[in-house]
mmCIF file of N, CA and C in Angstrom:
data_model
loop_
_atom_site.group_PDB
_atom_site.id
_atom_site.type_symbol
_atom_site.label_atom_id
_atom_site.label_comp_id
_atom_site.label_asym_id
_atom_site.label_seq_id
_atom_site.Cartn_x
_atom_site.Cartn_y
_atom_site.Cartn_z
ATOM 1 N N UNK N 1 111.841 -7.912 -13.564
ATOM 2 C CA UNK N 1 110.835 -7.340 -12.709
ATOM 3 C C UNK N 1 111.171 -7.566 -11.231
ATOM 4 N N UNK N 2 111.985 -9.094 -10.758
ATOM 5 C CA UNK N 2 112.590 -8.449 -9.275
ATOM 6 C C UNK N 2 113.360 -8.181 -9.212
ATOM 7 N N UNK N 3 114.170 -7.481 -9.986
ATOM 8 C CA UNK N 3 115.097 -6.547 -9.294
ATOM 9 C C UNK N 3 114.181 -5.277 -8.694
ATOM 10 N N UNK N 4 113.673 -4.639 -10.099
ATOM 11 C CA UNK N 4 112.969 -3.514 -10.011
ATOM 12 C C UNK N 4 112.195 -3.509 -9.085
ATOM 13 N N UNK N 5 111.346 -4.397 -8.511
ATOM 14 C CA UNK N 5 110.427 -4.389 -7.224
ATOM 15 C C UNK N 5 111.206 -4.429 -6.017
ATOM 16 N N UNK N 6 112.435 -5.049 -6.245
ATOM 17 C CA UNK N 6 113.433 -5.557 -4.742
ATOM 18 C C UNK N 6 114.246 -3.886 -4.571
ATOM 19 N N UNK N 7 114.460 -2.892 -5.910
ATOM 20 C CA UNK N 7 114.681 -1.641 -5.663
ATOM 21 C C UNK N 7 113.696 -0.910 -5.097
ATOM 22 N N UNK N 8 112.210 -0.724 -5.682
ATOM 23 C CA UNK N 8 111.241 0.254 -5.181
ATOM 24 C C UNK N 8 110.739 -0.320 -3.739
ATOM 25 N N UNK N 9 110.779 -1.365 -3.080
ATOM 26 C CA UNK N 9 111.030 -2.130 -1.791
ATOM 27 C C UNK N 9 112.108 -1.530 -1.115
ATOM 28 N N UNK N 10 113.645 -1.165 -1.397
ATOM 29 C CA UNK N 10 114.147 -0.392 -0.995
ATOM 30 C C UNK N 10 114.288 0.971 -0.634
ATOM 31 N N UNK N 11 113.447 1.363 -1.778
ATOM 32 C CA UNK N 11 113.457 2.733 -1.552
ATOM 33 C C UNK N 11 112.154 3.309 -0.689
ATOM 34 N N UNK N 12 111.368 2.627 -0.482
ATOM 35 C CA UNK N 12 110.133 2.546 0.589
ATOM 36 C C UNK N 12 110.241 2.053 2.136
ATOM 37 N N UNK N 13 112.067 1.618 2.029
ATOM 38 C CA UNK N 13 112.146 0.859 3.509
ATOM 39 C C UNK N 13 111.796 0.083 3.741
ATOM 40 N N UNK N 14 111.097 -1.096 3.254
ATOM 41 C CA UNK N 14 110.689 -2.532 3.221
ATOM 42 C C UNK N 14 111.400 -3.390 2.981
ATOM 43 N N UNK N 15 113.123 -3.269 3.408
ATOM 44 C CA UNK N 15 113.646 -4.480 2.624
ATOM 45 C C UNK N 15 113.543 -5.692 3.603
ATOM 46 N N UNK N 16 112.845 -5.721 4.773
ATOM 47 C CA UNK N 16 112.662 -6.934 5.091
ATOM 48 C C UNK N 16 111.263 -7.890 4.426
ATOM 49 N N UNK N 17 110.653 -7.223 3.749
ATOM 50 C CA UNK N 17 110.139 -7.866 3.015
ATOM 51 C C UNK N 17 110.199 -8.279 1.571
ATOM 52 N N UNK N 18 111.360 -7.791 0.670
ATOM 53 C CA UNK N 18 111.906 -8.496 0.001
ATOM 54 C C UNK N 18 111.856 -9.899 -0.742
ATOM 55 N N UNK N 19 111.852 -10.810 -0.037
ATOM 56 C CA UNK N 19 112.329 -11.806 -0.693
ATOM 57 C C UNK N 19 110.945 -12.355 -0.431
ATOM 58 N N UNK N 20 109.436 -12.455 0.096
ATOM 59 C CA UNK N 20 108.460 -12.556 0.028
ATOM 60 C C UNK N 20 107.946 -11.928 -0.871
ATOM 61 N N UNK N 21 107.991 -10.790 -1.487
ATOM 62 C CA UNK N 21 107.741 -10.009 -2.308
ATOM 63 C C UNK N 21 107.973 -9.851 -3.759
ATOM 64 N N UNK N 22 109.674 -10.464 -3.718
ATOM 65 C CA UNK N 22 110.007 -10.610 -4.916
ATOM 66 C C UNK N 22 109.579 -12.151 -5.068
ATOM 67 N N UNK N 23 109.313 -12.931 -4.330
ATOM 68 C CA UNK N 23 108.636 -14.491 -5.047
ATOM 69 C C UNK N 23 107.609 -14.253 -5.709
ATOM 70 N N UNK N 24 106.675 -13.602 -4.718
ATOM 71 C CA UNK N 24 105.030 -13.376 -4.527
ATOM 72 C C UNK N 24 105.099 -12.542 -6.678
ATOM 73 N N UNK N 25 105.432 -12.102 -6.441
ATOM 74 C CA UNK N 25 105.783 -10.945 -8.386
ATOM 75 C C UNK N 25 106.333 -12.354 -9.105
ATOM 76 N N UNK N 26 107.537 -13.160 -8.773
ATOM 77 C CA UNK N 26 107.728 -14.245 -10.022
ATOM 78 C C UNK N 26 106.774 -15.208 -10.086
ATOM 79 N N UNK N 27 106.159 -15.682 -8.766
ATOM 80 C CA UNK N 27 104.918 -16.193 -9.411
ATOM 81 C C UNK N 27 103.586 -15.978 -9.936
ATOM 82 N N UNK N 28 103.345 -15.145 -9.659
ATOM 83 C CA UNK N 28 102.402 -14.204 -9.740
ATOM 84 C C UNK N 28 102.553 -13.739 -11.755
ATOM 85 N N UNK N 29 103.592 -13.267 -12.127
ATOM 86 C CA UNK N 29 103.882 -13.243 -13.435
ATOM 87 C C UNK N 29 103.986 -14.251 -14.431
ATOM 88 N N UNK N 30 105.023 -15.106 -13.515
ATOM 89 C CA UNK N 30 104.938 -16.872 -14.309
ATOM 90 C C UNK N 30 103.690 -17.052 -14.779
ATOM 91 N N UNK N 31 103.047 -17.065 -13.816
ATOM 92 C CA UNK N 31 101.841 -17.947 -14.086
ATOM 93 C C UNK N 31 100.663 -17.007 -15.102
ATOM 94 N N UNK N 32 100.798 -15.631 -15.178
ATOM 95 C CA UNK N 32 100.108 -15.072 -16.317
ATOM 96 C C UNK N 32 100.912 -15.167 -17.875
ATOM 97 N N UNK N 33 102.321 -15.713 -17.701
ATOM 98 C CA UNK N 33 103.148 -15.792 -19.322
ATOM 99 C C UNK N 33 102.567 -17.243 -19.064
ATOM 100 N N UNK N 34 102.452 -18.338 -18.334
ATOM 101 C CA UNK N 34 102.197 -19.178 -18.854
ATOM 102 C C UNK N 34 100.915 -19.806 -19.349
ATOM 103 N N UNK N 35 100.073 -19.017 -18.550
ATOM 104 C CA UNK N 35 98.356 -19.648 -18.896
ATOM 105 C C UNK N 35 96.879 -18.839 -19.237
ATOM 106 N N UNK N 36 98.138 -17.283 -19.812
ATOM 107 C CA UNK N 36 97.102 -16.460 -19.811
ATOM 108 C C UNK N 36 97.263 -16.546 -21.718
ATOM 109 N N UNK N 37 98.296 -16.642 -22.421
ATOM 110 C CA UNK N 37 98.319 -16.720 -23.684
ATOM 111 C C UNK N 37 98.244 -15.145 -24.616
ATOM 112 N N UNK N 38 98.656 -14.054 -23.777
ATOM 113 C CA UNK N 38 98.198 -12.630 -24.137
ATOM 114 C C UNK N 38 99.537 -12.568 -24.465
ATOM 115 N N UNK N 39 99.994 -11.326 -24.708
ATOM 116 C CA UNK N 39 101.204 -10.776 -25.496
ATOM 117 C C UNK N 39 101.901 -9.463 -24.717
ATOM 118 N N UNK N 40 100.945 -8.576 -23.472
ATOM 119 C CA UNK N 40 100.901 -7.919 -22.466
ATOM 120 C C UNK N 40 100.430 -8.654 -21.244
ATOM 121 N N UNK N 41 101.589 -8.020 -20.245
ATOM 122 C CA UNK N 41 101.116 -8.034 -18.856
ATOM 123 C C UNK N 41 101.639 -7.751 -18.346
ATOM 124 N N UNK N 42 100.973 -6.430 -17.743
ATOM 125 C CA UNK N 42 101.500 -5.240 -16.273
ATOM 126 C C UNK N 42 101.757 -5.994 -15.209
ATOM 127 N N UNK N 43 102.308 -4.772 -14.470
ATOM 128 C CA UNK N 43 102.584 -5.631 -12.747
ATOM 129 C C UNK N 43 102.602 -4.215 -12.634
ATOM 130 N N UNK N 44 102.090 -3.650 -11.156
ATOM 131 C CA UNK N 44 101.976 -3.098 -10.251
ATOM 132 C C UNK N 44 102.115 -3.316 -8.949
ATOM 133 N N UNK N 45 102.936 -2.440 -8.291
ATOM 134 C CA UNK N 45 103.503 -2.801 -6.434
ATOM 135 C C UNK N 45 103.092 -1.509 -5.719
ATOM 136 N N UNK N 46 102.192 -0.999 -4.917
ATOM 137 C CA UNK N 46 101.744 -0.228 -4.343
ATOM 138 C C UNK N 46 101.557 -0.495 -2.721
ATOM 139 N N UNK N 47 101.679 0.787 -2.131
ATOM 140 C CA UNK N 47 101.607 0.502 -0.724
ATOM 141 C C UNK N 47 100.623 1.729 -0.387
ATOM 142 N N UNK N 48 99.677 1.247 0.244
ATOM 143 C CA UNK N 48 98.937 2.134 0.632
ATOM 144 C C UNK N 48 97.672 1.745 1.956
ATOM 145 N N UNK N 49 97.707 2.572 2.985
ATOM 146 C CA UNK N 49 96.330 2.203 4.030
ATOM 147 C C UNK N 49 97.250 1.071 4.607
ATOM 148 N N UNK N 50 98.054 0.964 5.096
ATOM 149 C CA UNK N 50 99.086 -0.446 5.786
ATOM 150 C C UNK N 50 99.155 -1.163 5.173
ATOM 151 N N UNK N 51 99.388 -1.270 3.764
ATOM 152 C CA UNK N 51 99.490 -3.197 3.174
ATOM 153 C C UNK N 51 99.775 -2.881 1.414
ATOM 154 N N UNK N 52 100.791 -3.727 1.073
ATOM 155 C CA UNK N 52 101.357 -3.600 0.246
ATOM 156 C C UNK N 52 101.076 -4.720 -0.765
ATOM 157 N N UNK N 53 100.520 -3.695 -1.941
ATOM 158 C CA UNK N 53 99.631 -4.714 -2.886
ATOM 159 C C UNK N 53 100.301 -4.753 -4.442
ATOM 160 N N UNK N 54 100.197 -6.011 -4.581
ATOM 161 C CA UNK N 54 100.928 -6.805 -6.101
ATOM 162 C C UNK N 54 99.910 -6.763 -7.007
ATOM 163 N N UNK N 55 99.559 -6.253 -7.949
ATOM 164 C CA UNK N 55 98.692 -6.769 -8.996
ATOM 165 C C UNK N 55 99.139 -6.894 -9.960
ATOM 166 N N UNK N 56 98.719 -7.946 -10.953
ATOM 167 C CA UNK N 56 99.412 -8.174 -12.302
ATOM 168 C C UNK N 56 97.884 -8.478 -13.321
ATOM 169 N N UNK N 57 98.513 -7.494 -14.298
ATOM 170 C CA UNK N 57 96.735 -7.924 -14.535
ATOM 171 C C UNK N 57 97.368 -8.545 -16.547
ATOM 172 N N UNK N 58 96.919 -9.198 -16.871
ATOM 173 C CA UNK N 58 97.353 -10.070 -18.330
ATOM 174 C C UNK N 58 95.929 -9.342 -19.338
ATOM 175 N N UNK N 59 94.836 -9.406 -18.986
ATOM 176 C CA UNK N 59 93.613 -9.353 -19.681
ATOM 177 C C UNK N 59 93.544 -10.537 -19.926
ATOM 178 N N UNK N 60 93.210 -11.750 -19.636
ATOM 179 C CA UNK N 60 92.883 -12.408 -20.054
ATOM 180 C C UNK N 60 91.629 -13.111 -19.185
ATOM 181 N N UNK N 61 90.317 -13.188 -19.090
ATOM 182 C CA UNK N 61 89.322 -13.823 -18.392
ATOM 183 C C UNK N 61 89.766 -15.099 -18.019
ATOM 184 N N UNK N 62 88.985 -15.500 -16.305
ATOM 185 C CA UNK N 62 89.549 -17.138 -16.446
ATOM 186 C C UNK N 62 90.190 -17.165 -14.928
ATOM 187 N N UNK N 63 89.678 -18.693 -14.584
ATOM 188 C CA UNK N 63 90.033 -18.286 -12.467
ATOM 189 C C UNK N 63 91.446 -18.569 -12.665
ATOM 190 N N UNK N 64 92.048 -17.989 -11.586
ATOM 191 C CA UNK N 64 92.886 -18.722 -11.477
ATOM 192 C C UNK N 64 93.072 -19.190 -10.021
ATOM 193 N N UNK N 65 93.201 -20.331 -9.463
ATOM 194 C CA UNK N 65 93.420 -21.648 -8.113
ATOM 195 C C UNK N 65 94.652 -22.387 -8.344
ATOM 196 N N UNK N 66 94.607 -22.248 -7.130
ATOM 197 C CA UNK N 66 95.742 -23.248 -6.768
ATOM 198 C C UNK N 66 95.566 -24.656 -6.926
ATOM 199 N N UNK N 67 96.626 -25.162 -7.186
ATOM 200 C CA UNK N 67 96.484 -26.902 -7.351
ATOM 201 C C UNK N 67 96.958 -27.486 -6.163
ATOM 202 N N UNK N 68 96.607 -28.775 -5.570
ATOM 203 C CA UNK N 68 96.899 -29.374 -4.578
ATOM 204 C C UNK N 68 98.387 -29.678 -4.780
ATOM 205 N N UNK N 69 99.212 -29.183 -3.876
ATOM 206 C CA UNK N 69 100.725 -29.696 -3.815
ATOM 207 C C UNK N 69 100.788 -31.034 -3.721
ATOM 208 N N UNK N 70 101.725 -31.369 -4.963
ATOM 209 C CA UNK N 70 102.201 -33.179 -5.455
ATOM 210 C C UNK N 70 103.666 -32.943 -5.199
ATOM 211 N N UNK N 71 104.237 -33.309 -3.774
ATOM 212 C CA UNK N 71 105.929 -33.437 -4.073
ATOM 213 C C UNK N 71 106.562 -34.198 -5.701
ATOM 214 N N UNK N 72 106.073 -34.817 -6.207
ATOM 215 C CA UNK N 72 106.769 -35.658 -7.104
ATOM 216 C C UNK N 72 106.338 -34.663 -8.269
ATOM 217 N N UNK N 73 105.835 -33.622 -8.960
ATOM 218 C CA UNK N 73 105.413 -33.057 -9.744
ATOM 219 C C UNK N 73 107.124 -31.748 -9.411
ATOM 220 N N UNK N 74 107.064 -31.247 -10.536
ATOM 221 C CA UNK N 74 108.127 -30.301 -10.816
ATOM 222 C C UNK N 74 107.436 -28.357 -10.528
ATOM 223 N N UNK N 75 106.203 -28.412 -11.126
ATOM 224 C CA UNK N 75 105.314 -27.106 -11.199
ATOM 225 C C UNK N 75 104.190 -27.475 -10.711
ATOM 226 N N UNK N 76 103.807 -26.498 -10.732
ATOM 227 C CA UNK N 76 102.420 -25.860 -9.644
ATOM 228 C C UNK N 76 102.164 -25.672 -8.527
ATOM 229 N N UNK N 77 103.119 -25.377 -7.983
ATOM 230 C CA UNK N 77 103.093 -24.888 -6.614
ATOM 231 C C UNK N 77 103.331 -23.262 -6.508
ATOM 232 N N UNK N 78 102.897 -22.630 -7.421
ATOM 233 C CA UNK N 78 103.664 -21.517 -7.203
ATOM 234 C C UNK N 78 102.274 -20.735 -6.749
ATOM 235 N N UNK N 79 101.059 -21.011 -6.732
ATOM 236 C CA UNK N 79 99.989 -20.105 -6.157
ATOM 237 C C UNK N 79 100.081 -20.208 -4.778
ATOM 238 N N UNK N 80 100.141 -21.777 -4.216
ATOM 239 C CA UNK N 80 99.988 -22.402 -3.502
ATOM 240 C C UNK N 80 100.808 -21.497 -2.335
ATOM 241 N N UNK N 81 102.295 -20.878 -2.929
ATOM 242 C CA UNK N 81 103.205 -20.562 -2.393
ATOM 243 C C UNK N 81 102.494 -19.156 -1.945
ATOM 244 N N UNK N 82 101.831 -18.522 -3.294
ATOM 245 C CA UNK N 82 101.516 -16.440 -3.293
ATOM 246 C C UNK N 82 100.076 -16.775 -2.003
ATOM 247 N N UNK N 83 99.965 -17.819 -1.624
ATOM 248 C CA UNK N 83 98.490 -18.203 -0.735
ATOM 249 C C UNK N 83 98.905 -18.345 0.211
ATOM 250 N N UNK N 84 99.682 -19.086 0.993
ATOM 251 C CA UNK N 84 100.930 -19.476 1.860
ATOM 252 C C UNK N 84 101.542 -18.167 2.789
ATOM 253 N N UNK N 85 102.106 -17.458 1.410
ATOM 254 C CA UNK N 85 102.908 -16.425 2.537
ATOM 255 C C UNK N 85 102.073 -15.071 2.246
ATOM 256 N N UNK N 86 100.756 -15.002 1.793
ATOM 257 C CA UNK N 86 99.905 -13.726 1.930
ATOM 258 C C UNK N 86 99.244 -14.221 3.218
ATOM 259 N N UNK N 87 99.079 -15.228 3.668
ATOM 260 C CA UNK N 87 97.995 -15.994 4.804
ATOM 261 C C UNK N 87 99.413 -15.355 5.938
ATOM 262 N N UNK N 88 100.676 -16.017 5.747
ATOM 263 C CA UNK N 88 101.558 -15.677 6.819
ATOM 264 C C UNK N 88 101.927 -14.190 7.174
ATOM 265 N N UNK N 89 101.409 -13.223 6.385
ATOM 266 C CA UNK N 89 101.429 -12.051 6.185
ATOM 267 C C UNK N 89 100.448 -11.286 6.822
ATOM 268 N N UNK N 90 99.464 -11.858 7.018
ATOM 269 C CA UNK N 90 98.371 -11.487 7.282
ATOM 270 C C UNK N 90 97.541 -10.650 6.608
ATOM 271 N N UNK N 91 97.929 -11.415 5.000
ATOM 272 C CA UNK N 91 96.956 -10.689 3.698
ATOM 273 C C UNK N 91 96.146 -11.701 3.109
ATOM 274 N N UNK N 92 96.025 -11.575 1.720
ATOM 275 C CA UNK N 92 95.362 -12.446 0.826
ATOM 276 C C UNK N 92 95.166 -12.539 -0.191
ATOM 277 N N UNK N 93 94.965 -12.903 -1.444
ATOM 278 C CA UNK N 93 94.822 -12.969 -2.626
ATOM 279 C C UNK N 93 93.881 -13.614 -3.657
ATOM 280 N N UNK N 94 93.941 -12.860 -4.470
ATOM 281 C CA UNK N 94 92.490 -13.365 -5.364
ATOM 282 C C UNK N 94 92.539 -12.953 -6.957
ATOM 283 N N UNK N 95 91.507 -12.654 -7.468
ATOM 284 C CA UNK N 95 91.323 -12.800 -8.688
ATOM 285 C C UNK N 95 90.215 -11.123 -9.251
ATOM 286 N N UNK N 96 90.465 -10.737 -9.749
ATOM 287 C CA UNK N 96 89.168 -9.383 -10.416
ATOM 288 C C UNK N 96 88.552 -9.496 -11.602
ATOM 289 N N UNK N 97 88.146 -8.526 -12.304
ATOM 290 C CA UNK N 97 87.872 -8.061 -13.272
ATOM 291 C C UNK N 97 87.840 -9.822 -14.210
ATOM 292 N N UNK N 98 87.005 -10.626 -13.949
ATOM 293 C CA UNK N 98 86.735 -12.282 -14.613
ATOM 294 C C UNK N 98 87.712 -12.885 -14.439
ATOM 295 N N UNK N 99 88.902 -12.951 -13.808
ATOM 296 C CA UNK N 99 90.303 -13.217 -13.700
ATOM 297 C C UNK N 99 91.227 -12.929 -14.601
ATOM 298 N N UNK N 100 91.243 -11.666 -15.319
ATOM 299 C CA UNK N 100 91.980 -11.101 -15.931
ATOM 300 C C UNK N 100 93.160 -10.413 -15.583
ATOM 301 N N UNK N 101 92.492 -10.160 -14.002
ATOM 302 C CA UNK N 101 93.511 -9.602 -12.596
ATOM 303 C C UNK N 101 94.007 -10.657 -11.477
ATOM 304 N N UNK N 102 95.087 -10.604 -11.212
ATOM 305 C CA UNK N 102 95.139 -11.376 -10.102
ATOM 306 C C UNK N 102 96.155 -10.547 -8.990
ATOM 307 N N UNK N 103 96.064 -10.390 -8.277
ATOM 308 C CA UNK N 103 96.080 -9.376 -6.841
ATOM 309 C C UNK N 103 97.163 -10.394 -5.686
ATOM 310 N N UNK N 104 97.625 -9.755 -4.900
ATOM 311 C CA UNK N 104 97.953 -10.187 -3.416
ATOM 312 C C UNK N 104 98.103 -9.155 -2.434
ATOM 313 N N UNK N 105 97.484 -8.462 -1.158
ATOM 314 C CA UNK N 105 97.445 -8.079 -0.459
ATOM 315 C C UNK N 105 98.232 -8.081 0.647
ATOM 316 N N UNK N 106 99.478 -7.691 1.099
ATOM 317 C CA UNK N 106 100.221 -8.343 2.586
ATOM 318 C C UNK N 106 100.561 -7.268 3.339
ATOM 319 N N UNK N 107 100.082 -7.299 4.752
ATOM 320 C CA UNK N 107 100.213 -5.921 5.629
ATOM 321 C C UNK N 107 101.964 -5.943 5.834
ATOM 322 N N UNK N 108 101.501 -4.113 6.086
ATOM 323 C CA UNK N 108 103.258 -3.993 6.263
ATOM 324 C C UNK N 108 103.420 -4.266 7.370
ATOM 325 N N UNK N 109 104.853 -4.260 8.124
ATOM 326 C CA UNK N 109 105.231 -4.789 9.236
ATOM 327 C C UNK N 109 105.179 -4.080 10.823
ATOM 328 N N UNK N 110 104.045 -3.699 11.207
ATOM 329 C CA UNK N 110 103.959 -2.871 12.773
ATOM 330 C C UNK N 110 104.710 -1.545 12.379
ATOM 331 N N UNK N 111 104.411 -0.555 12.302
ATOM 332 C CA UNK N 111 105.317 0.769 12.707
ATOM 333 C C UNK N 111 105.967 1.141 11.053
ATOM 334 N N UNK N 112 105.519 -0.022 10.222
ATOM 335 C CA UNK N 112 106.560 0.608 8.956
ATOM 336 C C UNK N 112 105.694 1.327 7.841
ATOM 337 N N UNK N 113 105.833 2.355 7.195
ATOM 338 C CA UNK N 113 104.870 2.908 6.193
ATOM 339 C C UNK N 113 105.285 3.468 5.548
ATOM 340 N N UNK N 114 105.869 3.559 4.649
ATOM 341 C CA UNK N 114 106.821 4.815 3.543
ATOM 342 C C UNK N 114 106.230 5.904 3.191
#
């Protein structure tokens, strides 16, 4: 799935956002194979109205939050991270449909719009 997003990122002219983008999708996915327990789960990358939006939706109800970053711990930092660089983006992210959805929002870059 990042390749395929780091291509349709290309082909929209966004490759400076890239490698924010393709994290923002592996964690964003990780974390629905690991704690959603379903057998499906979409991902969607859309750009539309200035800001380029990730959704991955599992079906599965249920929040999902970030955990307080523990250097000595191996995992869980990976929301922490899709919270991090949607804030540095000047987007944001959240949860829908009971948290079955989980979303990230990040404006495109001044002047860029495919």
């Amino acid at each position: 799935m990042r390749c395929l997003t780091a291509t349709r990122l290309g082909h929209w002219g966004l490759e400076a956002m890239t490698d924010d983008i393709v994290l923002i999708v592996s964690e964003l996915l990780t974390n629905a194979i690991l704690h959603s327990g379903t057998t499906e789960i979409g991902l969607v990358v859309s750009v539309r109205d200035g800001c380029l939006t990730i959704t991955v939706r599992d079906g599965m109800a249920g929040h999902t939050r970030p955990r307080p970053c523990d250097s000595e711990v191996e995992s869980g930092r990976g929301l922490f991270l899709v919270e991090s660089l949607a804030r540095e983006r000047g987007g944001a992210w959240g949860t829908s449909d009971a948290g079955a959805t989980t979303w990230c929002r990040l404006a495109l870059p001044t002047g860029q719009h495919p």
